[in-house]
XYZ file of C-alpha atoms in Angstrom:
638
model
C -3.482 -31.939 12.469
C -6.400 -32.695 14.759
C -8.694 -35.674 14.738
C -10.246 -36.761 11.425
C -7.679 -34.711 9.516
C -9.085 -31.377 10.716
C -6.677 -28.597 11.716
C -6.253 -27.919 15.445
C -8.709 -25.242 16.679
C -5.919 -23.211 18.269
C -4.466 -22.611 14.766
C -7.706 -21.646 12.994
C -8.981 -18.084 12.636
C -12.777 -17.781 12.881
C -13.932 -14.493 11.369
C -17.496 -13.271 10.869
C -17.901 -11.313 7.609
C -20.620 -8.688 7.143
C -21.021 -5.498 5.117
C -23.515 -2.699 4.481
C -25.537 -2.886 7.692
C -26.851 0.690 7.226
C -27.838 1.412 10.813
C -30.440 4.158 10.926
C -31.989 3.477 7.533
C -35.602 4.719 7.534
C -35.271 5.278 11.293
C -38.235 7.677 11.288
C -40.516 5.153 9.603
C -42.830 3.678 12.279
C -42.881 0.312 10.485
C -39.344 -0.117 9.103
C -37.377 2.082 11.521
C -36.000 -0.798 13.656
C -35.142 -3.225 10.833
C -31.427 -2.411 10.593
C -30.884 -2.625 14.369
C -32.767 -5.921 14.709
C -30.592 -7.574 12.067
C -27.399 -6.037 13.467
C -28.220 -7.543 16.840
C -28.700 -10.930 15.177
C -25.259 -10.622 13.550
C -23.666 -9.888 16.925
C -25.508 -12.843 18.472
C -24.136 -15.137 15.758
C -20.623 -13.888 16.531
C -21.040 -14.718 20.220
C -22.670 -18.100 19.617
C -20.021 -19.180 17.100
C -17.218 -17.842 19.337
C -15.519 -16.014 16.487
C -12.131 -14.411 16.946
C -13.327 -11.103 15.531
C -15.928 -9.461 13.292
C -14.842 -7.913 9.996
C -17.139 -5.227 8.548
C -16.808 -4.021 4.964
C -18.143 -0.471 5.318
C -21.464 1.368 5.623
C -22.104 0.419 9.229
C -24.239 3.575 9.362
C -26.560 4.824 6.658
C -25.396 8.444 6.893
C -22.078 10.069 7.761
C -23.488 12.065 10.660
C -25.500 9.376 12.392
C -28.332 10.604 14.579
C -28.004 10.474 18.340
C -30.619 7.723 18.474
C -28.769 5.561 15.915
C -25.429 6.067 17.645
C -26.946 5.295 21.042
C -28.552 2.055 19.854
C -25.360 0.945 18.123
C -23.217 1.570 21.198
C -25.662 -0.314 23.412
C -25.533 -3.365 21.137
C -21.734 -3.325 20.872
C -21.350 -3.044 24.645
C -23.855 -5.846 25.187
C -22.330 -8.412 22.831
C -18.678 -7.397 22.329
C -17.627 -6.598 25.901
C -16.733 -9.354 28.319
C -14.044 -11.464 29.941
C -13.588 -14.045 27.173
C -9.857 -14.093 26.363
C -8.551 -13.071 22.942
C -6.747 -15.997 21.316
C -4.657 -14.199 18.673
C -1.754 -11.749 18.676
C -1.426 -8.311 17.096
C 2.027 -8.149 15.463
C 2.144 -5.012 13.299
C 2.794 -1.374 14.177
C -0.501 -0.074 15.554
C 0.447 3.571 15.087
C 0.794 2.844 11.382
C -2.340 0.693 11.071
C -4.567 3.260 12.806
C -2.676 6.300 11.537
C -5.583 8.631 10.756
C -7.982 7.531 13.494
C -8.577 8.888 16.976
C -7.642 5.623 18.724
C -4.227 4.220 17.784
C -4.364 1.134 20.024
C -6.375 -1.983 19.234
C -9.273 -1.992 21.674
C -8.718 -5.416 23.255
C -5.248 -4.299 24.414
C -6.655 -1.205 26.118
C -6.281 -1.788 29.883
C -9.366 0.315 30.611
C -11.909 -1.920 28.855
C -12.623 -5.644 28.499
C -13.301 -6.761 24.931
C -14.443 -10.288 24.157
C -15.275 -9.913 20.431
C -13.156 -7.307 18.599
C -14.743 -5.536 15.634
C -12.577 -4.342 12.725
C -14.211 -2.041 10.195
C -13.476 0.258 7.273
C -15.798 3.066 6.223
C -18.010 3.081 3.151
C -19.541 5.769 0.984
C -22.429 6.338 3.427
C -20.442 6.696 6.668
C -17.305 8.331 5.260
C -15.437 11.123 7.111
C -16.914 14.607 6.765
C -16.224 18.119 7.979
C -13.041 20.062 8.470
C -11.641 17.460 10.877
C -12.589 14.487 8.653
C -14.546 12.746 11.403
C -16.914 9.860 10.731
C -19.309 7.948 12.938
C -16.709 5.177 13.127
C -14.272 7.644 14.696
C -16.710 8.089 17.570
C -17.012 4.327 18.067
C -13.240 3.996 17.837
C -12.734 6.726 20.427
C -15.118 4.866 22.754
C -13.112 1.656 22.292
C -15.973 -0.236 20.632
C -14.609 -0.591 17.080
C -11.142 -0.847 15.547
C -11.376 1.597 12.648
C -8.722 1.040 9.972
C -8.156 1.736 6.282
C -8.824 5.485 6.595
C -6.898 7.437 3.953
C -6.605 11.217 4.066
C -3.987 11.455 1.310
C -5.957 10.764 -1.863
C -3.007 11.520 -4.142
C -0.911 8.561 -3.040
C -2.613 5.745 -1.112
C -0.487 3.398 0.974
C -2.261 0.375 2.491
C -0.414 -1.068 5.467
C -1.623 -4.505 6.630
C -2.747 -5.460 10.112
C -0.679 -8.523 10.992
C -2.320 -11.119 13.236
C -1.195 -14.557 14.355
C -3.080 -17.443 15.908
C -0.966 -20.512 16.524
C 0.719 -21.409 13.240
C -1.619 -19.268 11.113
C -0.525 -15.791 10.092
C -3.057 -13.306 8.761
C -2.397 -10.031 6.884
C -5.506 -7.839 6.824
C -5.588 -4.978 4.294
C -8.263 -2.284 4.540
C -9.146 0.108 1.717
C -11.987 2.396 2.742
C -14.220 3.960 0.137
C -12.686 6.306 -2.427
C -14.583 7.699 -5.398
C -14.331 5.074 -8.098
C -13.015 7.367 -10.836
C -10.306 8.682 -8.548
C -9.292 5.202 -7.394
C -9.188 3.859 -10.958
C -6.933 6.738 -11.955
C -4.655 6.113 -8.970
C -4.390 2.438 -9.913
C -3.520 3.398 -13.489
C -0.862 5.823 -12.272
C 0.485 3.167 -9.873
C -0.153 5.385 -6.862
C -1.843 2.707 -4.753
C 0.707 0.719 -2.762
C -0.012 -2.433 -0.769
C 2.827 -3.061 1.643
C 3.861 -6.645 2.335
C 5.424 -8.061 5.500
C 9.120 -8.785 5.166
C 9.218 -11.735 7.562
C 7.687 -15.139 6.777
C 7.024 -13.993 3.210
C 4.959 -16.870 1.809
C 3.224 -17.878 5.036
C 0.763 -14.989 5.302
C -2.871 -15.400 4.331
C -3.696 -12.049 2.722
C -7.213 -10.614 3.024
C -8.247 -7.310 1.466
C -11.526 -5.665 2.452
C -12.709 -2.778 0.278
C -15.874 -0.801 -0.406
C -16.228 0.052 -4.110
C -18.420 -0.571 -7.138
C -17.929 -4.086 -8.432
C -20.574 -4.007 -11.158
C -19.810 -1.893 -14.229
C -21.827 1.293 -13.752
C -20.104 3.349 -16.415
C -16.655 4.037 -17.751
C -14.175 3.994 -14.863
C -17.058 3.937 -12.389
C -16.071 0.575 -10.941
C -13.004 -1.394 -9.900
C -12.220 -4.321 -12.236
C -11.937 -7.591 -10.367
C -8.407 -8.161 -11.668
C -7.173 -4.713 -10.580
C -6.075 -5.720 -7.081
C -2.636 -7.188 -6.284
C -2.189 -10.799 -7.273
C -0.595 -11.790 -3.965
C -3.998 -11.480 -2.269
C -5.748 -14.691 -1.237
C -9.249 -13.394 -0.497
C -11.118 -10.176 -1.301
C -14.045 -9.158 0.924
C -16.066 -6.862 -1.321
C -18.393 -4.322 0.253
C -20.819 -1.784 -1.231
C -22.679 -4.234 -3.488
C -25.953 -5.262 -1.816
C -26.705 -8.542 -3.575
C -25.518 -11.451 -1.466
C -22.755 -13.575 -3.044
C -21.021 -15.048 -0.017
C -19.820 -18.175 -1.800
C -16.252 -17.389 -2.955
C -15.829 -16.720 -6.660
C -12.540 -17.061 -8.465
C -11.108 -13.853 -9.919
C -10.707 -13.620 -13.725
C -6.959 -14.247 -13.588
C -7.403 -16.984 -10.983
C -4.972 -15.575 -8.417
C -7.463 -14.946 -5.591
C -11.110 -15.421 -4.619
C -13.826 -12.832 -3.989
C -16.619 -13.001 -1.434
C -19.449 -10.470 -1.373
C -21.588 -10.730 1.787
C -24.050 -8.073 0.606
C -26.281 -5.907 2.762
C -28.232 -7.030 5.812
C -31.158 -4.663 5.156
C -32.881 -3.704 1.908
C -32.197 -0.021 1.227
C -33.611 -0.086 -2.304
C -36.459 -2.065 -3.802
C -34.340 -3.649 -6.514
C -33.974 -7.195 -7.734
C -30.580 -7.667 -6.084
C -31.985 -6.814 -2.653
C -34.524 -9.647 -2.952
C -31.757 -12.272 -2.767
C -31.815 -13.933 0.698
C -29.529 -12.110 3.140
C -26.577 -13.942 4.694
C -23.343 -13.379 6.564
C -20.176 -15.395 6.117
C -18.154 -17.346 8.660
C -14.578 -17.426 7.399
C -12.182 -20.072 8.697
C -8.490 -19.676 7.882
C -5.791 -22.246 8.517
C -2.375 -21.265 7.184
C -2.966 -20.753 3.416
C -6.335 -22.550 3.287
C -9.754 -21.073 3.916
C -13.419 -22.028 4.041
C -16.503 -19.770 4.096
C -19.803 -20.909 5.565
C -22.924 -19.011 4.534
C -25.203 -18.269 7.508
C -28.738 -17.085 6.581
C -30.139 -14.177 8.573
C -33.495 -14.920 10.180
C -34.617 -11.435 11.203
C -34.625 -9.820 7.751
C -37.964 -8.437 6.600
C -39.319 -10.608 3.729
C -38.917 -8.971 0.339
C -40.417 -10.186 -2.937
C -39.620 -8.604 -6.289
C -41.347 -9.347 -9.578
C -41.798 -7.920 -13.073
C -44.804 -8.081 -15.394
C -45.506 -6.566 -18.792
C -48.859 -5.485 -20.174
C -48.125 -7.257 -23.449
C -48.141 -10.627 -21.647
C -51.906 -10.514 -21.067
C -54.583 -11.264 -23.659
C -57.996 -9.747 -23.058
C -61.287 -10.970 -24.482
C -63.524 -8.753 -26.542
C -66.473 -9.497 -24.217
C -64.906 -7.452 -21.409
C -66.264 -3.916 -21.756
C -63.766 -2.386 -19.323
C -60.878 -0.361 -20.648
C -57.323 -1.700 -20.721
C -56.168 0.106 -17.570
C -58.919 -1.432 -15.417
C -58.199 -4.919 -16.709
C -54.456 -4.527 -16.150
C -55.012 -3.157 -12.654
C -56.971 -6.298 -11.827
C -54.147 -8.493 -13.149
C -51.605 -6.504 -11.130
C -53.709 -6.935 -7.995
C -53.798 -10.693 -8.510
C -50.019 -10.723 -8.941
C -49.460 -8.743 -5.740
C -51.654 -11.122 -3.746
C -49.560 -14.042 -4.996
C -46.384 -12.174 -4.017
C -47.742 -11.599 -0.499
C -48.380 -15.329 -0.184
C -44.814 -16.047 -1.326
C -43.521 -13.586 1.269
C -45.382 -15.489 3.975
C -43.331 -18.566 3.117
C -40.151 -16.601 3.889
C -41.018 -16.150 7.567
C -38.563 -17.973 9.832
C -40.644 -17.929 13.038
C -37.943 -15.813 14.658
C -39.519 -13.698 17.364
C -37.801 -10.521 16.147
C -38.509 -10.916 12.429
C -40.963 -8.335 11.015
C -44.055 -9.923 9.489
C -45.220 -7.223 7.075
C -43.283 -7.885 3.842
C -41.738 -5.563 1.294
C -43.356 -6.013 -2.114
C -42.146 -4.463 -5.336
C -43.925 -4.961 -8.657
C -42.249 -3.488 -11.703
C -44.978 -2.964 -14.289
C -44.029 -2.379 -17.928
C -46.602 -0.797 -20.199
C -46.474 -0.144 -23.931
C -49.255 2.437 -24.198
C -50.268 5.235 -21.853
C -53.847 3.952 -22.011
C -52.645 0.938 -19.994
C -51.557 3.053 -17.010
C -53.512 3.292 -13.773
C -53.196 5.234 -10.512
C -50.279 3.695 -8.582
C -51.024 5.587 -5.332
C -54.620 4.413 -5.193
C -53.456 0.918 -6.108
C -51.020 0.825 -3.167
C -53.686 1.936 -0.713
C -55.480 -1.372 -1.259
C -52.624 -3.141 0.585
C -51.947 -0.729 3.454
C -52.527 -3.368 6.123
C -50.799 -6.174 4.244
C -47.366 -4.806 3.285
C -44.762 -2.432 4.729
C -44.368 -0.206 1.655
C -47.768 0.582 0.096
C -46.503 3.924 -1.271
C -43.701 2.196 -3.205
C -45.539 -0.966 -4.137
C -45.616 -0.564 -7.903
C -43.177 1.037 -10.320
C -44.562 1.740 -13.779
C -42.107 1.947 -16.659
C -42.683 2.318 -20.355
C -41.275 -0.397 -22.603
C -40.674 0.413 -26.248
C -41.564 -2.506 -28.475
C -38.962 -3.550 -30.983
C -39.818 -3.095 -34.622
C -40.615 -6.308 -36.402
C -38.921 -5.265 -39.625
C -35.183 -4.782 -39.376
C -32.998 -4.375 -42.377
C -29.784 -5.187 -40.551
C -29.188 -7.127 -37.371
C -26.782 -5.108 -35.223
C -24.345 -6.663 -32.814
C -25.214 -4.505 -29.796
C -22.582 -6.100 -27.560
C -19.840 -5.249 -30.036
C -21.179 -1.704 -30.344
C -21.145 -1.260 -26.572
C -17.592 -2.559 -26.425
C -16.442 -0.158 -29.139
C -18.139 2.826 -27.500
C -16.609 1.935 -24.149
C -13.161 1.731 -25.724
C -13.695 5.146 -27.281
C -14.861 6.623 -23.979
C -11.806 5.247 -22.202
C -9.496 7.167 -24.577
C -8.435 10.731 -23.903
C -7.162 13.450 -26.221
C -3.622 12.575 -25.162
C -4.184 8.970 -26.237
C -5.267 10.101 -29.702
C -2.195 12.338 -30.034
C 0.149 9.509 -29.088
C -1.631 7.175 -31.488
C -1.332 9.738 -34.302
C 2.438 10.144 -33.966
C 2.890 6.397 -33.538
C 1.028 5.657 -36.761
C 2.966 8.331 -38.659
C 6.244 6.911 -37.384
C 5.274 3.384 -38.433
C 4.281 4.664 -41.878
C 7.617 6.449 -42.236
C 5.969 9.830 -42.755
C 8.781 12.019 -41.445
C 7.018 15.226 -42.453
C 4.447 14.632 -39.684
C 6.880 13.465 -36.995
C 8.663 15.632 -34.449
C 12.441 15.653 -34.761
C 13.458 17.132 -31.392
C 10.507 16.866 -29.018
C 8.884 13.642 -27.828
C 5.128 13.181 -28.182
C 4.849 11.836 -24.659
C 6.676 14.804 -23.172
C 4.533 17.289 -25.053
C 1.409 15.386 -24.019
C 2.296 15.501 -20.350
C 3.077 19.205 -20.601
C -0.347 19.880 -22.129
C -1.972 17.795 -19.410
C -0.090 19.663 -16.677
C -1.118 22.964 -18.232
C -4.821 22.094 -18.488
C -5.359 19.911 -15.425
C -2.996 21.528 -12.921
C -3.017 25.140 -14.185
C 0.732 25.103 -14.870
C 0.640 27.707 -17.621
C 4.390 27.662 -18.208
C 4.618 23.863 -18.587
C 4.532 23.756 -22.420
C 7.090 26.514 -22.879
C 9.420 25.075 -20.273
C 9.229 21.480 -21.522
C 10.079 22.665 -25.052
C 13.103 24.535 -23.707
C 14.104 21.592 -21.562
C 13.911 18.973 -24.307
C 15.663 21.266 -26.794
C 18.507 21.824 -24.345
C 18.615 18.105 -23.614
C 18.988 17.359 -27.319
C 21.825 19.877 -27.628
C 23.689 18.354 -24.706
C 23.203 14.869 -26.111
C 24.566 15.823 -29.530
C 27.524 17.700 -28.054
C 28.474 14.614 -26.054
C 28.836 12.558 -29.262
C 31.321 12.544 -32.082
C 28.965 13.569 -34.865
C 29.108 15.257 -38.233
C 26.623 16.492 -40.791
C 26.126 13.011 -42.218
C 25.112 11.157 -39.063
C 23.436 13.923 -37.054
C 19.962 13.031 -38.373
C 20.416 9.382 -37.416
C 21.532 10.295 -33.906
C 18.520 12.569 -33.455
C 16.172 9.774 -34.570
C 17.804 7.275 -32.212
C 17.505 9.673 -29.314
C 13.823 10.380 -30.049
C 13.034 6.660 -30.311
C 14.817 6.018 -27.041
C 12.960 8.777 -25.206
C 9.589 7.922 -26.768
C 9.734 4.539 -25.102
C 10.312 5.989 -21.640
C 7.702 5.871 -18.928
C 5.438 8.731 -17.898
C 7.322 8.945 -14.620
C 10.395 10.141 -16.527
C 8.385 12.976 -18.041
C 7.007 13.932 -14.632
C 10.565 14.071 -13.356
C 11.439 16.334 -16.285
C 8.630 18.712 -15.340
C 9.781 18.653 -11.737
C 13.336 19.413 -12.857
C 12.048 22.314 -14.912
C 10.099 23.664 -11.950
C 13.072 23.284 -9.621
C 15.475 24.876 -12.106
C 13.063 27.768 -12.556
C 12.860 28.234 -8.794
C 16.658 28.212 -8.557
C 16.888 30.792 -11.338
C 14.451 33.076 -9.534
C 16.385 32.692 -6.292
C 19.698 33.465 -8.005
C 18.197 36.602 -9.521
C 17.124 37.765 -6.075
C 20.609 37.119 -4.704
C 22.185 38.994 -7.617
C 19.854 41.927 -7.048
C 20.847 42.051 -3.396
C 24.540 41.942 -4.321
C 24.131 44.851 -6.736
C 22.656 47.022 -3.989
C 25.417 46.089 -1.590
C 28.121 46.858 -4.133
C 26.616 50.191 -5.200
C 26.308 51.477 -1.638
C 29.615 50.184 -0.398
C 28.050 48.731 2.759
C 25.514 46.145 3.913
C 22.617 48.598 4.028
C 20.708 46.762 1.274
C 20.955 43.415 3.058
C 19.693 44.933 6.277
C 16.818 46.599 4.470
C 15.607 43.376 2.842
C 15.901 41.378 6.032
C 13.960 43.931 8.070
C 10.708 44.928 6.326
C 9.974 47.579 8.988
C 13.203 49.385 8.155
C 12.427 49.246 4.457
C 9.051 50.879 5.007
C 10.584 53.760 6.963
C 13.280 54.379 4.381
C 10.735 54.420 1.567
C 8.812 57.074 3.489
C 12.035 59.017 4.019
C 12.680 58.978 0.272
C 9.235 60.484 -0.356
C 9.585 63.353 2.151
C 11.221 64.571 5.343
C 8.150 65.576 7.297
C 8.223 63.429 10.453
C 7.128 63.920 14.037
C 9.256 63.202 17.043
C 7.283 60.034 17.577
C 8.642 58.553 14.379
C 12.217 59.247 15.447
C 11.493 57.717 18.847
C 10.222 54.537 17.211
C 13.276 54.262 14.992
C 15.659 54.880 17.882
C 14.226 51.921 19.779
C 15.717 49.539 17.206
C 19.273 48.413 16.681
C 21.866 51.052 15.621
C 21.626 52.087 11.970
C 23.722 53.932 9.429
C 23.750 57.730 9.236
C 20.916 59.735 7.687
C 23.042 60.559 4.668
C 23.759 56.959 3.849
C 20.081 56.079 4.363
C 18.957 58.827 2.023
C 21.448 57.684 -0.586
C 20.338 54.091 -0.235
C 16.673 55.076 -0.403
C 17.090 57.130 -3.535
C 19.089 54.354 -5.157
C 16.449 51.810 -4.203
C 13.692 54.012 -5.612
C 15.423 53.886 -8.995
C 15.997 50.095 -9.051
C 13.682 48.334 -6.625
C 14.942 44.852 -5.689
C 12.819 41.805 -6.502
C 11.201 40.229 -3.476
C 9.484 36.915 -2.991
C 5.753 36.771 -2.312
C 6.118 35.967 1.435
C 8.522 38.915 1.823
C 6.053 41.225 0.126
C 3.252 40.157 2.444
C 5.589 40.549 5.411
C 6.366 44.107 4.304
C 2.685 44.940 4.040
C 1.916 43.551 7.494
C 4.883 45.317 9.077
C 4.003 48.540 7.306
C 0.562 48.556 8.860
C 2.088 47.989 12.272
C 4.593 50.801 11.749
C 1.793 53.156 10.742
C -0.122 52.265 13.864
C 2.927 52.852 16.021
C 3.567 56.275 14.506
C -0.018 57.359 15.004
C 0.112 56.382 18.663
C 3.409 58.182 19.320
C 2.270 61.250 17.389
C -0.809 61.395 19.598
C 1.433 61.448 22.693
C 3.503 64.260 21.187
C 0.355 66.342 20.740
C -0.521 65.805 24.384
C 2.940 66.942 25.456
C 2.631 70.099 23.424
């Protein structure tokens, strides 16, 4: 330990945390177009002044996937200005870089590239705004990565089975495992978590000494059923979660519901929506990690445009009978007074930073109860054109329905919402399983299946409807029936105990996991494929046996030959060109044997696989072209 009980600086990671910078937001607006770049430059300045080891970004560096040339140019200039230099890097990169940067254009961490000098490395995942697009799945971060300005990690192209491999870093005695999970649609990611198809790999060496950080970009607030990631969904071995995508600033670490890890939410650095959450003061976090301990310092941003949000309701104001003006005029006057107060409050938010914009963002949410209380919002905003940055979006008028005073019953709305959410989370398969479970508990054998399992039938129905496997139900019934037969034949049973053995087997299989059923479906598919292949082989053998030679095998292996023999079976009219083409190939059997084989094949055509059929069609077209060319030469000779 250092002086005063503090850890030695050479063992402490200093990491600057920021998310949702949204470079290029409103870039064509003459007033607000530079806001995102001004604040991004301030963040980079903080990183240099605090001498951080690296910057960790939680997604949405750019506001759109295909950033404009101007936005990309400004970003690259800032990164070159503040992140390039001769300051040495004080930590080691221990993990396999080819695995960490698997799907990116640059598979080497930029500060180890001998062609560039990096003083402040930047590690970033992508968000929902700057995600990969196009046939090549390229994002704006790929361009920065290719230029050696950003270390882009956490990019997943396989959305059926996500594997998150950590970046392993070491500084002195402190070991850091950095997990990156770039944005995936919330419903898809929730389903993958439920199906246990999201894997977080752990380092095998120094097991309990790693400080595990996971940075992700997903919905944290509940925005609908399965439209967010529950806070307790992530692996419990994590120590800190850096949550991107949410714009309200909550840098101070919050303990997860199960208490296994903490969550920090830096929020956005620029207001992209005029909502209440965006009005919270913007900050970045300075994370310090020493072994298994950490500390986050909240650093306020001084170049953010002031933003004040407020709500008023028309029912809050009482008007005197002496005022002859209508309600809308009186309410417009009250709203104007409120906006002037908000502008004064915004003036108190100025930090005297030379780059901070002075015109504030003002948003007044006005609730009315009667349409007679409405007034012209566009004309109202024009009164403040020279005082605020968003006069067109100054006021938002929403109707509020007053609650009835007389209520017969007081409803527990929270309980109702919970019940509806539980119902929405259930699927048809869940109801089927619940039905058979209840019938089994009640002992109603007339409504219980005696051979099939409810789970197996459910998965077959799901495979048939979701994955278009039309034969899944029929095949799973055959498979489970055959499985029951084999099970009973392996036991010493009689008529008296056969029912008990069937029940025991069903109970045993009903408790199996879904993975077992998926394996059953895979076995069915593989057995079906083997059956089809064996039929093809048997068909080939029949042709070989009937002809007494290997003519059938040669015909199937060479689609060109098959086409010619089929033509020969239809008629004998051929030009010399056709014979010339056939003679150019390997020696064949006599014409008599070919005619016999062709006529036999015309009676019982062998089964061919789909690729073989397409190959025959392609070769047939080539053979036709060849014959037409040779026939043309024959005509010239004549």
